[in-house]
PDB file of C-alpha atoms and ligand atoms in Angstrom:
ATOM      1  CA  MET A   1       0.362  -0.073   0.104  1.00  0.00           C
ATOM      2  CA  ARG A   2       2.790   2.522  -1.143  1.00  0.00           C
ATOM      3  CA  CYS A   3       2.713   5.366  -3.183  1.00  0.00           C
ATOM      4  CA  ASP A   4       5.874   6.664  -2.576  1.00  0.00           C
ATOM      5  CA  GLY A   5       7.404   9.435  -5.708  1.00  0.00           C
ATOM      6  CA  LEU A   6       3.239   9.413  -7.208  1.00  0.00           C
ATOM      7  CA  VAL A   7       1.321  12.106  -7.645  1.00  0.00           C
ATOM      8  CA  ALA A   8      -2.563  12.744  -6.224  1.00  0.00           C
ATOM      9  CA  VAL A   9      -5.688  14.727  -6.525  1.00  0.00           C
ATOM     10  CA  VAL A  10      -8.574  14.648  -3.830  1.00  0.00           C
ATOM     11  CA  THR A  11     -11.418  16.332  -4.815  1.00  0.00           C
ATOM     12  CA  GLY A  12     -13.019  17.842  -1.469  1.00  0.00           C
ATOM     13  CA  GLY A  13     -10.041  16.758   0.657  1.00  0.00           C
ATOM     14  CA  GLY A  14     -10.530  19.738   2.581  1.00  0.00           C
ATOM     15  CA  SER A  15     -13.190  17.988   5.395  1.00  0.00           C
ATOM     16  CA  GLY A  16     -14.152  14.354   6.328  1.00  0.00           C
ATOM     17  CA  ILE A  17     -13.334  11.109   3.931  1.00  0.00           C
ATOM     18  CA  GLY A  18     -11.657  12.818   1.656  1.00  0.00           C
ATOM     19  CA  ARG A  19      -8.601  14.712   3.994  1.00  0.00           C
ATOM     20  CA  ALA A  20      -8.589  11.247   5.519  1.00  0.00           C
ATOM     21  CA  CYS A  21      -7.587  10.337   2.304  1.00  0.00           C
ATOM     22  CA  VAL A  22      -4.895  13.000   1.793  1.00  0.00           C
ATOM     23  CA  GLU A  23      -3.473  11.817   5.436  1.00  0.00           C
ATOM     24  CA  ALA A  24      -3.367   8.531   4.249  1.00  0.00           C
ATOM     25  CA  LEU A  25      -1.752   9.542   0.851  1.00  0.00           C
ATOM     26  CA  LEU A  26       1.193  11.414   2.685  1.00  0.00           C
ATOM     27  CA  ALA A  27       1.573   8.637   4.784  1.00  0.00           C
ATOM     28  CA  ALA A  28       2.003   6.175   1.595  1.00  0.00           C
ATOM     29  CA  GLY A  29       4.327   8.563   0.963  1.00  0.00           C
ATOM     30  CA  ALA A  30       2.665  10.815  -2.520  1.00  0.00           C
ATOM     31  CA  ARG A  31       2.216  14.767  -2.487  1.00  0.00           C
ATOM     32  CA  VAL A  32      -1.390  15.425  -2.862  1.00  0.00           C
ATOM     33  CA  GLY A  33      -3.180  18.365  -4.284  1.00  0.00           C
ATOM     34  CA  VAL A  34      -6.256  18.751  -2.721  1.00  0.00           C
ATOM     35  CA  LEU A  35      -9.180  19.808  -4.949  1.00  0.00           C
ATOM     36  CA  ASP A  36     -12.101  21.226  -3.278  1.00  0.00           C
ATOM     37  CA  LEU A  37     -14.508  24.663  -2.829  1.00  0.00           C
ATOM     38  CA  ASP A  38     -12.995  25.239   0.747  1.00  0.00           C
ATOM     39  CA  PRO A  39      -9.599  23.947   0.699  1.00  0.00           C
ATOM     40  CA  ALA A  40      -8.490  25.324   4.258  1.00  0.00           C
ATOM     41  CA  GLY A  41      -9.199  22.278   5.685  1.00  0.00           C
ATOM     42  CA  ALA A  42      -6.956  20.342   4.038  1.00  0.00           C
ATOM     43  CA  PRO A  43      -3.479  19.439   6.213  1.00  0.00           C
ATOM     44  CA  THR A  44      -0.976  21.353   6.726  1.00  0.00           C
ATOM     45  CA  ASP A  45       1.774  19.699   5.039  1.00  0.00           C
ATOM     46  CA  PRO A  46       4.856  20.973   2.348  1.00  0.00           C
ATOM     47  CA  ARG A  47       3.616  17.687   0.578  1.00  0.00           C
ATOM     48  CA  VAL A  48      -0.196  19.084   0.591  1.00  0.00           C
ATOM     49  CA  HIS A  49      -0.766  21.688  -2.810  1.00  0.00           C
ATOM     50  CA  PRO A  50      -4.484  23.310  -1.708  1.00  0.00           C
ATOM     51  CA  VAL A  51      -6.437  25.160  -4.338  1.00  0.00           C
ATOM     52  CA  ARG A  52      -9.980  26.204  -4.393  1.00  0.00           C
ATOM     53  CA  ALA A  53     -12.102  24.730  -7.139  1.00  0.00           C
ATOM     54  CA  ASP A  54     -15.500  23.372  -7.762  1.00  0.00           C
ATOM     55  CA  VAL A  55     -16.128  20.433  -9.515  1.00  0.00           C
ATOM     56  CA  ALA A  56     -19.458  22.146 -11.259  1.00  0.00           C
ATOM     57  CA  ASP A  57     -17.299  24.761 -13.302  1.00  0.00           C
ATOM     58  CA  ARG A  58     -14.509  23.408 -15.607  1.00  0.00           C
ATOM     59  CA  ALA A  59     -12.466  25.876 -16.345  1.00  0.00           C
ATOM     60  CA  SER A  60     -12.124  26.410 -12.741  1.00  0.00           C
ATOM     61  CA  LEU A  61     -11.407  22.487 -12.162  1.00  0.00           C
ATOM     62  CA  ALA A  62      -8.691  23.067 -15.668  1.00  0.00           C
ATOM     63  CA  ALA A  63      -6.588  25.694 -13.776  1.00  0.00           C
ATOM     64  CA  ALA A  64      -6.618  23.681 -10.204  1.00  0.00           C
ATOM     65  CA  VAL A  65      -5.442  20.703 -11.955  1.00  0.00           C
ATOM     66  CA  ALA A  66      -2.650  22.479 -14.164  1.00  0.00           C
ATOM     67  CA  SER A  67      -1.436  24.158 -10.469  1.00  0.00           C
ATOM     68  CA  VAL A  68      -1.097  20.967  -9.203  1.00  0.00           C
ATOM     69  CA  ALA A  69       0.648  19.395 -12.197  1.00  0.00           C
ATOM     70  CA  ASP A  70       2.555  22.811 -12.112  1.00  0.00           C
ATOM     71  CA  ALA A  71       4.064  22.274  -8.631  1.00  0.00           C
ATOM     72  CA  TYR A  72       4.783  18.616  -8.279  1.00  0.00           C
ATOM     73  CA  GLY A  73       5.371  17.703 -12.276  1.00  0.00           C
ATOM     74  CA  GLY A  74       2.418  15.357 -12.817  1.00  0.00           C
ATOM     75  CA  ILE A  75       0.126  13.213 -11.692  1.00  0.00           C
ATOM     76  CA  ASP A  76      -0.437   9.588 -11.500  1.00  0.00           C
ATOM     77  CA  ILE A  77      -3.767   9.350  -8.983  1.00  0.00           C
ATOM     78  CA  LEU A  78      -7.164  10.850  -8.819  1.00  0.00           C
ATOM     79  CA  VAL A  79      -9.382  10.350  -6.291  1.00  0.00           C
ATOM     80  CA  ASN A  80     -13.075  11.596  -7.007  1.00  0.00           C
ATOM     81  CA  ASN A  81     -14.785  12.009  -3.979  1.00  0.00           C
ATOM     82  CA  ALA A  82     -16.708  15.664  -3.823  1.00  0.00           C
ATOM     83  CA  GLY A  83     -20.217  15.152  -3.583  1.00  0.00           C
ATOM     84  CA  ILE A  84     -23.330  16.371  -1.717  1.00  0.00           C
ATOM     85  CA  SER A  85     -25.865  15.434  -0.072  1.00  0.00           C
ATOM     86  CA  ALA A  86     -29.584  15.116  -0.861  1.00  0.00           C
ATOM     87  CA  VAL A  87     -32.623  14.173   1.452  1.00  0.00           C
ATOM     88  CA  GLY A  88     -36.058  13.431   0.579  1.00  0.00           C
ATOM     89  CA  THR A  89     -38.394  11.337  -1.735  1.00  0.00           C
ATOM     90  CA  VAL A  90     -38.985  11.275  -5.613  1.00  0.00           C
ATOM     91  CA  GLU A  91     -41.939  14.159  -3.929  1.00  0.00           C
ATOM     92  CA  ASP A  92     -39.863  16.098  -2.102  1.00  0.00           C
ATOM     93  CA  ASN A  93     -36.750  17.072  -4.763  1.00  0.00           C
ATOM     94  CA  ASP A  94     -37.476  19.439  -7.011  1.00  0.00           C
ATOM     95  CA  ASP A  95     -36.163  20.016 -10.355  1.00  0.00           C
ATOM     96  CA  ALA A  96     -33.648  22.369  -9.751  1.00  0.00           C
ATOM     97  CA  GLN A  97     -31.530  20.006  -6.917  1.00  0.00           C
ATOM     98  CA  TRP A  98     -31.783  17.018  -9.334  1.00  0.00           C
ATOM     99  CA  ALA A  99     -30.191  19.013 -11.716  1.00  0.00           C
ATOM    100  CA  ARG A 100     -27.519  20.561  -8.855  1.00  0.00           C
ATOM    101  CA  VAL A 101     -26.674  16.927  -6.966  1.00  0.00           C
ATOM    102  CA  LEU A 102     -26.457  15.197 -10.687  1.00  0.00           C
ATOM    103  CA  ASP A 103     -23.844  18.156 -11.335  1.00  0.00           C
ATOM    104  CA  VAL A 104     -21.824  17.710  -8.109  1.00  0.00           C
ATOM    105  CA  ASN A 105     -21.871  14.507  -7.893  1.00  0.00           C
ATOM    106  CA  VAL A 106     -22.280  12.766 -11.735  1.00  0.00           C
ATOM    107  CA  THR A 107     -21.031  14.952 -13.837  1.00  0.00           C
ATOM    108  CA  GLY A 108     -18.244  16.521 -11.396  1.00  0.00           C
ATOM    109  CA  ILE A 109     -16.384  13.246 -11.302  1.00  0.00           C
ATOM    110  CA  ALA A 110     -16.689  13.350 -15.608  1.00  0.00           C
ATOM    111  CA  ARG A 111     -15.516  17.095 -15.768  1.00  0.00           C
ATOM    112  CA  THR A 112     -13.181  16.227 -13.118  1.00  0.00           C
ATOM    113  CA  THR A 113     -11.382  13.097 -14.835  1.00  0.00           C
ATOM    114  CA  ALA A 114     -11.316  14.739 -17.985  1.00  0.00           C
ATOM    115  CA  VAL A 115      -9.245  17.672 -17.713  1.00  0.00           C
ATOM    116  CA  THR A 116      -6.956  15.234 -15.224  1.00  0.00           C
ATOM    117  CA  LEU A 117      -6.494  12.168 -18.038  1.00  0.00           C
ATOM    118  CA  PRO A 118      -3.659  14.198 -19.962  1.00  0.00           C
ATOM    119  CA  HIS A 119      -1.512  13.484 -16.882  1.00  0.00           C
ATOM    120  CA  LEU A 120      -2.528  10.539 -15.851  1.00  0.00           C
ATOM    121  CA  ARG A 121      -1.334   9.477 -19.446  1.00  0.00           C
ATOM    122  CA  ARG A 122       1.708  10.310 -18.786  1.00  0.00           C
ATOM    123  CA  SER A 123       2.267   7.899 -15.553  1.00  0.00           C
ATOM    124  CA  ARG A 124       3.481   4.614 -15.559  1.00  0.00           C
ATOM    125  CA  ALA A 125       1.118   4.022 -12.039  1.00  0.00           C
ATOM    126  CA  ALA A 126      -2.166   5.794 -13.060  1.00  0.00           C
ATOM    127  CA  ALA A 127      -5.635   5.030 -10.683  1.00  0.00           C
ATOM    128  CA  ILE A 128      -8.850   6.685 -10.253  1.00  0.00           C
ATOM    129  CA  VAL A 129     -10.528   5.728  -7.341  1.00  0.00           C
ATOM    130  CA  ASN A 130     -14.373   7.288  -7.331  1.00  0.00           C
ATOM    131  CA  MET A 131     -16.243   7.678  -4.237  1.00  0.00           C
ATOM    132  CA  SER A 132     -19.650   5.552  -4.311  1.00  0.00           C
ATOM    133  CA  SER A 133     -22.074   4.510  -1.512  1.00  0.00           C
ATOM    134  CA  ILE A 134     -23.805   1.931  -0.166  1.00  0.00           C
ATOM    135  CA  ALA A 135     -26.990   3.886  -1.510  1.00  0.00           C
ATOM    136  CA  ALA A 136     -25.645   2.851  -4.941  1.00  0.00           C
ATOM    137  CA  GLY A 137     -26.501  -1.187  -4.310  1.00  0.00           C
ATOM    138  CA  ALA A 138     -28.870  -0.875  -1.684  1.00  0.00           C
ATOM    139  CA  GLY A 139     -32.760   0.986  -1.246  1.00  0.00           C
ATOM    140  CA  LEU A 140     -32.037   3.466   1.429  1.00  0.00           C
ATOM    141  CA  PRO A 141     -35.601   5.343   2.551  1.00  0.00           C
ATOM    142  CA  ARG A 142     -35.426   9.022   1.468  1.00  0.00           C
ATOM    143  CA  ARG A 143     -32.802   8.979  -0.749  1.00  0.00           C
ATOM    144  CA  VAL A 144     -34.048   8.787  -3.882  1.00  0.00           C
ATOM    145  CA  LEU A 145     -31.796  11.417  -5.960  1.00  0.00           C
ATOM    146  CA  TYR A 146     -28.882  10.839  -3.994  1.00  0.00           C
ATOM    147  CA  SER A 147     -29.103   7.339  -4.864  1.00  0.00           C
ATOM    148  CA  ALA A 148     -29.560   7.177  -8.200  1.00  0.00           C
ATOM    149  CA  SER A 149     -26.295   9.373  -8.269  1.00  0.00           C
ATOM    150  CA  LYS A 150     -24.457   6.989  -6.539  1.00  0.00           C
ATOM    151  CA  GLY A 151     -25.684   4.516  -8.819  1.00  0.00           C
ATOM    152  CA  ALA A 152     -24.138   6.209 -11.679  1.00  0.00           C
ATOM    153  CA  VAL A 153     -21.127   6.919 -10.025  1.00  0.00           C
ATOM    154  CA  HIS A 154     -20.485   2.935 -10.146  1.00  0.00           C
ATOM    155  CA  ALA A 155     -21.787   2.522 -13.847  1.00  0.00           C
ATOM    156  CA  MET A 156     -19.490   5.795 -14.257  1.00  0.00           C
ATOM    157  CA  THR A 157     -16.349   3.927 -12.763  1.00  0.00           C
ATOM    158  CA  LEU A 158     -17.208   0.244 -14.583  1.00  0.00           C
ATOM    159  CA  ALA A 159     -17.247   2.025 -18.460  1.00  0.00           C
ATOM    160  CA  LEU A 160     -14.373   4.480 -17.650  1.00  0.00           C
ATOM    161  CA  ALA A 161     -12.754   1.338 -16.239  1.00  0.00           C
ATOM    162  CA  ALA A 162     -13.444  -0.315 -20.026  1.00  0.00           C
ATOM    163  CA  ASP A 163     -12.074   2.612 -21.739  1.00  0.00           C
ATOM    164  CA  LEU A 164      -9.225   3.003 -20.090  1.00  0.00           C
ATOM    165  CA  VAL A 165      -8.029  -0.194 -19.605  1.00  0.00           C
ATOM    166  CA  GLY A 166      -5.881  -0.460 -22.554  1.00  0.00           C
ATOM    167  CA  GLU A 167      -4.182   2.752 -21.955  1.00  0.00           C
ATOM    168  CA  GLY A 168      -2.741   0.909 -18.269  1.00  0.00           C
ATOM    169  CA  ILE A 169      -4.859   3.506 -16.090  1.00  0.00           C
ATOM    170  CA  ARG A 170      -7.106   1.198 -13.921  1.00  0.00           C
ATOM    171  CA  VAL A 171     -10.459   2.947 -12.660  1.00  0.00           C
ATOM    172  CA  ASN A 172     -12.005   1.153  -8.823  1.00  0.00           C
ATOM    173  CA  CYS A 173     -14.786   3.364  -6.713  1.00  0.00           C
ATOM    174  CA  VAL A 174     -15.518   2.681  -3.107  1.00  0.00           C
ATOM    175  CA  ALA A 175     -18.551   2.313  -1.501  1.00  0.00           C
ATOM    176  CA  PRO A 176     -18.825   3.279   2.576  1.00  0.00           C
ATOM    177  CA  GLY A 177     -21.571   2.663   4.398  1.00  0.00           C
ATOM    178  CA  THR A 178     -23.121   5.431   6.967  1.00  0.00           C
ATOM    179  CA  VAL A 179     -18.745   7.111   7.678  1.00  0.00           C
ATOM    180  CA  ASP A 180     -18.786   9.404  10.671  1.00  0.00           C
ATOM    181  CA  THR A 181     -17.598  12.929   9.154  1.00  0.00           C
ATOM    182  CA  PRO A 182     -19.040  16.150   9.283  1.00  0.00           C
ATOM    183  CA  TRP A 183     -21.619  15.533   6.082  1.00  0.00           C
ATOM    184  CA  VAL A 184     -23.277  12.982   9.106  1.00  0.00           C
ATOM    185  CA  ALA A 185     -22.867  15.817  12.117  1.00  0.00           C
ATOM    186  CA  ARG A 186     -25.225  18.216   9.649  1.00  0.00           C
ATOM    187  CA  LEU A 187     -27.332  15.047   8.942  1.00  0.00           C
ATOM    188  CA  LEU A 188     -27.946  14.410  12.870  1.00  0.00           C
ATOM    189  CA  ALA A 189     -28.340  18.115  13.781  1.00  0.00           C
ATOM    190  CA  ASP A 190     -31.263  18.319  11.032  1.00  0.00           C
ATOM    191  CA  ALA A 191     -33.032  15.379  13.000  1.00  0.00           C
ATOM    192  CA  ASP A 192     -35.423  16.352  16.134  1.00  0.00           C
ATOM    193  CA  ASP A 193     -33.083  13.930  17.919  1.00  0.00           C
ATOM    194  CA  PRO A 194     -29.665  13.547  16.857  1.00  0.00           C
ATOM    195  CA  VAL A 195     -28.541  11.196  19.935  1.00  0.00           C
ATOM    196  CA  ALA A 196     -31.275   8.742  18.982  1.00  0.00           C
ATOM    197  CA  GLU A 197     -31.233   9.176  15.462  1.00  0.00           C
ATOM    198  CA  LYS A 198     -27.253   8.160  16.005  1.00  0.00           C
ATOM    199  CA  ILE A 199     -28.092   5.238  17.559  1.00  0.00           C
ATOM    200  CA  ARG A 200     -30.355   3.905  14.852  1.00  0.00           C
ATOM    201  CA  LEU A 201     -27.421   4.847  11.851  1.00  0.00           C
ATOM    202  CA  ALA A 202     -25.397   2.657  14.181  1.00  0.00           C
ATOM    203  CA  ALA A 203     -28.093   0.007  14.835  1.00  0.00           C
ATOM    204  CA  ARG A 204     -28.629  -0.365  10.595  1.00  0.00           C
ATOM    205  CA  GLN A 205     -24.684  -1.345  10.077  1.00  0.00           C
ATOM    206  CA  PRO A 206     -24.159  -5.084  11.190  1.00  0.00           C
ATOM    207  CA  THR A 207     -21.172  -4.154  13.084  1.00  0.00           C
ATOM    208  CA  GLY A 208     -23.248  -1.980  15.619  1.00  0.00           C
ATOM    209  CA  ARG A 209     -21.142   1.327  14.727  1.00  0.00           C
ATOM    210  CA  LEU A 210     -20.687   4.070  11.443  1.00  0.00           C
ATOM    211  CA  VAL A 211     -17.204   3.653   9.769  1.00  0.00           C
ATOM    212  CA  THR A 212     -14.197   5.745  10.498  1.00  0.00           C
ATOM    213  CA  ALA A 213     -13.095   8.298   7.628  1.00  0.00           C
ATOM    214  CA  PRO A 214      -9.392   6.591   8.122  1.00  0.00           C
ATOM    215  CA  GLU A 215     -11.121   2.777   7.233  1.00  0.00           C
ATOM    216  CA  VAL A 216     -12.681   4.388   3.395  1.00  0.00           C
ATOM    217  CA  ALA A 217      -9.372   6.149   3.674  1.00  0.00           C
ATOM    218  CA  ALA A 218      -7.290   3.095   3.367  1.00  0.00           C
ATOM    219  CA  ALA A 219      -9.218   0.847   0.656  1.00  0.00           C
ATOM    220  CA  VAL A 220      -9.371   4.517  -1.254  1.00  0.00           C
ATOM    221  CA  VAL A 221      -5.128   4.091  -1.132  1.00  0.00           C
ATOM    222  CA  TYR A 222      -4.691   0.740  -2.448  1.00  0.00           C
ATOM    223  CA  LEU A 223      -6.678   0.767  -5.084  1.00  0.00           C
ATOM    224  CA  ALA A 224      -4.446   3.573  -5.403  1.00  0.00           C
ATOM    225  CA  SER A 225      -1.180   1.730  -5.179  1.00  0.00           C
ATOM    226  CA  PRO A 226       0.399   0.046  -7.916  1.00  0.00           C
ATOM    227  CA  ASP A 227      -0.010  -2.610  -4.937  1.00  0.00           C
ATOM    228  CA  SER A 228      -3.386  -3.295  -6.355  1.00  0.00           C
ATOM    229  CA  GLY A 229      -2.106  -3.521 -10.260  1.00  0.00           C
ATOM    230  CA  ALA A 230      -4.392  -6.274 -11.032  1.00  0.00           C
ATOM    231  CA  VAL A 231      -7.673  -4.456 -10.413  1.00  0.00           C
ATOM    232  CA  THR A 232      -9.601  -2.523 -12.219  1.00  0.00           C
ATOM    233  CA  GLY A 233     -13.543  -2.470 -12.387  1.00  0.00           C
ATOM    234  CA  THR A 234     -14.367  -2.957  -9.299  1.00  0.00           C
ATOM    235  CA  SER A 235     -17.180  -1.567  -5.976  1.00  0.00           C
ATOM    236  CA  LEU A 236     -14.987  -2.054  -2.524  1.00  0.00           C
ATOM    237  CA  ALA A 237     -17.615  -1.843   0.513  1.00  0.00           C
ATOM    238  CA  VAL A 238     -16.318  -0.781   3.126  1.00  0.00           C
ATOM    239  CA  ASP A 239     -19.752  -0.558   5.317  1.00  0.00           C
ATOM    240  CA  CYS A 240     -19.225  -2.676   8.224  1.00  0.00           C
ATOM    241  CA  GLY A 241     -21.295  -4.992   6.536  1.00  0.00           C
ATOM    242  CA  LEU A 242     -24.472  -3.019   5.589  1.00  0.00           C
ATOM    243  CA  TYR A 243     -24.470  -4.550   1.660  1.00  0.00           C
ATOM    244  CA  GLY A 244     -23.056  -8.254   1.654  1.00  0.00           C
ATOM    245  CA  LEU A 245     -24.900  -9.504   5.424  1.00  0.00           C
ATOM    246  CA  ARG A 246     -28.649 -10.659   6.119  1.00  0.00           C
ATOM    247  CA  LEU A 247     -28.575 -11.497  10.136  1.00  0.00           C
ATOM    248  CA  ALA A 248     -31.363 -12.344  11.881  1.00  0.00           C
ATOM    249  CA  PRO A 249     -33.035 -10.688  13.554  1.00  0.00           C
ATOM    250  CA  PRO A 250     -32.192 -10.995  17.560  1.00  0.00           C
ATOM    251  CA  SER A 251     -34.417 -14.107  19.182  1.00  0.00           C
ATOM    252  CA  ARG A 252     -37.008 -13.378  21.706  1.00  0.00           C
ATOM    253  CA  PRO A 253     -36.085 -13.905  25.304  1.00  0.00           C
ATOM    254  CA  ASP A 254     -37.740 -16.648  26.855  1.00  0.00           C
TER     255      ASP A 254
HETATM  256  P1  NAD B 301     -17.896  16.375   3.955  1.00  0.00           P
HETATM  257  O1  NAD B 301     -19.405  16.666   3.767  1.00  0.00           O
HETATM  258  O2  NAD B 301     -17.257  16.111   5.316  1.00  0.00           O
HETATM  259  O3  NAD B 301     -16.748  16.698   2.863  1.00  0.00           O
HETATM  260  C1  NAD B 301     -17.493  16.889   1.333  1.00  0.00           C
HETATM  261  C2  NAD B 301     -16.201  17.494   1.036  1.00  0.00           C
HETATM  262  O4  NAD B 301     -16.211  18.295  -0.428  1.00  0.00           O
HETATM  263  C3  NAD B 301     -16.069  19.515   1.195  1.00  0.00           C
HETATM  264  O5  NAD B 301     -14.402  19.917   1.995  1.00  0.00           O
HETATM  265  C4  NAD B 301     -16.726  20.720   0.633  1.00  0.00           C
HETATM  266  O6  NAD B 301     -16.864  21.792   0.565  1.00  0.00           O
HETATM  267  C5  NAD B 301     -16.399  19.343  -0.363  1.00  0.00           C
HETATM  268  N1  NAD B 301     -16.677  19.751  -1.415  1.00  0.00           N
HETATM  269  C6  NAD B 301     -18.837  20.134  -2.154  1.00  0.00           C
HETATM  270  N2  NAD B 301     -18.905  20.261  -3.088  1.00  0.00           N
HETATM  271  C7  NAD B 301     -17.683  20.400  -3.733  1.00  0.00           C
HETATM  272  C8  NAD B 301     -17.745  21.440  -5.065  1.00  0.00           C
HETATM  273  N3  NAD B 301     -19.026  21.372  -5.690  1.00  0.00           N
HETATM  274  N4  NAD B 301     -16.459  21.553  -5.238  1.00  0.00           N
HETATM  275  C9  NAD B 301     -15.755  21.231  -4.848  1.00  0.00           C
HETATM  276  N5  NAD B 301     -15.483  20.533  -3.637  1.00  0.00           N
HETATM  277  C10 NAD B 301     -16.426  20.524  -2.803  1.00  0.00           C
HETATM  278  O7  NAD B 301     -18.380  15.131   3.030  1.00  0.00           O
HETATM  279  P2  NAD B 301     -18.144  13.139   3.341  1.00  0.00           P
HETATM  280  O8  NAD B 301     -18.507  12.875   4.372  1.00  0.00           O
HETATM  281  O9  NAD B 301     -16.481  13.334   3.430  1.00  0.00           O
HETATM  282  O10 NAD B 301     -18.256  12.898   2.016  1.00  0.00           O
HETATM  283  C11 NAD B 301     -17.489  12.348   1.319  1.00  0.00           C
HETATM  284  C12 NAD B 301     -17.791  11.932   0.030  1.00  0.00           C
HETATM  285  O11 NAD B 301     -17.931  10.854   0.038  1.00  0.00           O
HETATM  286  C13 NAD B 301     -19.260  12.229  -0.816  1.00  0.00           C
HETATM  287  O12 NAD B 301     -19.060  11.387  -1.991  1.00  0.00           O
HETATM  288  C14 NAD B 301     -20.097  11.367  -0.091  1.00  0.00           C
HETATM  289  O13 NAD B 301     -21.077  11.380  -0.580  1.00  0.00           O
HETATM  290  C15 NAD B 301     -19.537  10.070   0.148  1.00  0.00           C
HETATM  291  N6  NAD B 301     -20.173   9.036   0.888  1.00  0.00           N
HETATM  292  C16 NAD B 301     -20.332   9.871   2.202  1.00  0.00           C
HETATM  293  C17 NAD B 301     -20.997   8.831   3.137  1.00  0.00           C
HETATM  294  C18 NAD B 301     -21.050   9.700   4.518  1.00  0.00           C
HETATM  295  O14 NAD B 301     -22.052   8.801   5.264  1.00  0.00           O
HETATM  296  N7  NAD B 301     -20.373  10.023   5.119  1.00  0.00           N
HETATM  297  C19 NAD B 301     -21.289   7.350   3.045  1.00  0.00           C
HETATM  298  C20 NAD B 301     -21.134   7.206   1.474  1.00  0.00           C
HETATM  299  C21 NAD B 301     -20.384   7.984   0.889  1.00  0.00           C
END
């Protein structure tokens, strides 16, 4: 799980899972460009190059990616992590919300990948890791729009992997369960009873706890590192068993 001498770009690297990915890539020996609406949250380190960028704006992405490539002499790894939430049934989210969430979560990955590919093509260890979700593979209540966006991330990962395998560029995604990040803290803050809601979310996971951001980051580093050179077109679940396990309900006391 080493990335010595490699240069990574992490979108949304200023908070939560993205920030944990930056820290894990640094620990694995990489230098990291952080592209975020608010890059101030990125770790302070001479091997981190923070740039303000919006994945919904191709011009800002092109400038930010060029800035990282200039600073570090190329780009080998792209972690498409930036994403936004959407809560509600199909009747709750209006057209503007649909356009905004798909623009950031889906088209944002397409834009970032397109502007980074010329640099990845010059790398001998090129890898793309996209941030999917348990929502891509399991029906969660009141997540229609968000699930549609993450299902698209999974499908796009497979299609990108097919297009790029001949050029030696690997493309995979990670599908986390519920992860303890500022994002989930915001969701809990909106709940009627945040403490009860956190207990409910933890209980939904077969291990009885939330995933941690460093646990997701470890999977990202594996898929980004040349150590996973035989892995492309896959989705790696980091979800405390939420997708795959079917547990029997607790037995009733006699
Ligand atoms: P977070 O809100 O803590 O961090 C998201 C980061 O992305 C922030 O720094 C934000 O500024 C940045 N960002 C948002 N929109 C952007 C844009 N348009 N351009 C550039 N940067 C932008 O969220 P998180 O929990 O760390 O989630 C990160 C990713 O993980 C998202 O794609 C999310 O869908 C996915 N995910 C999260 C969970 C979870 O439970 N937290 C579960 C599965 C998947």
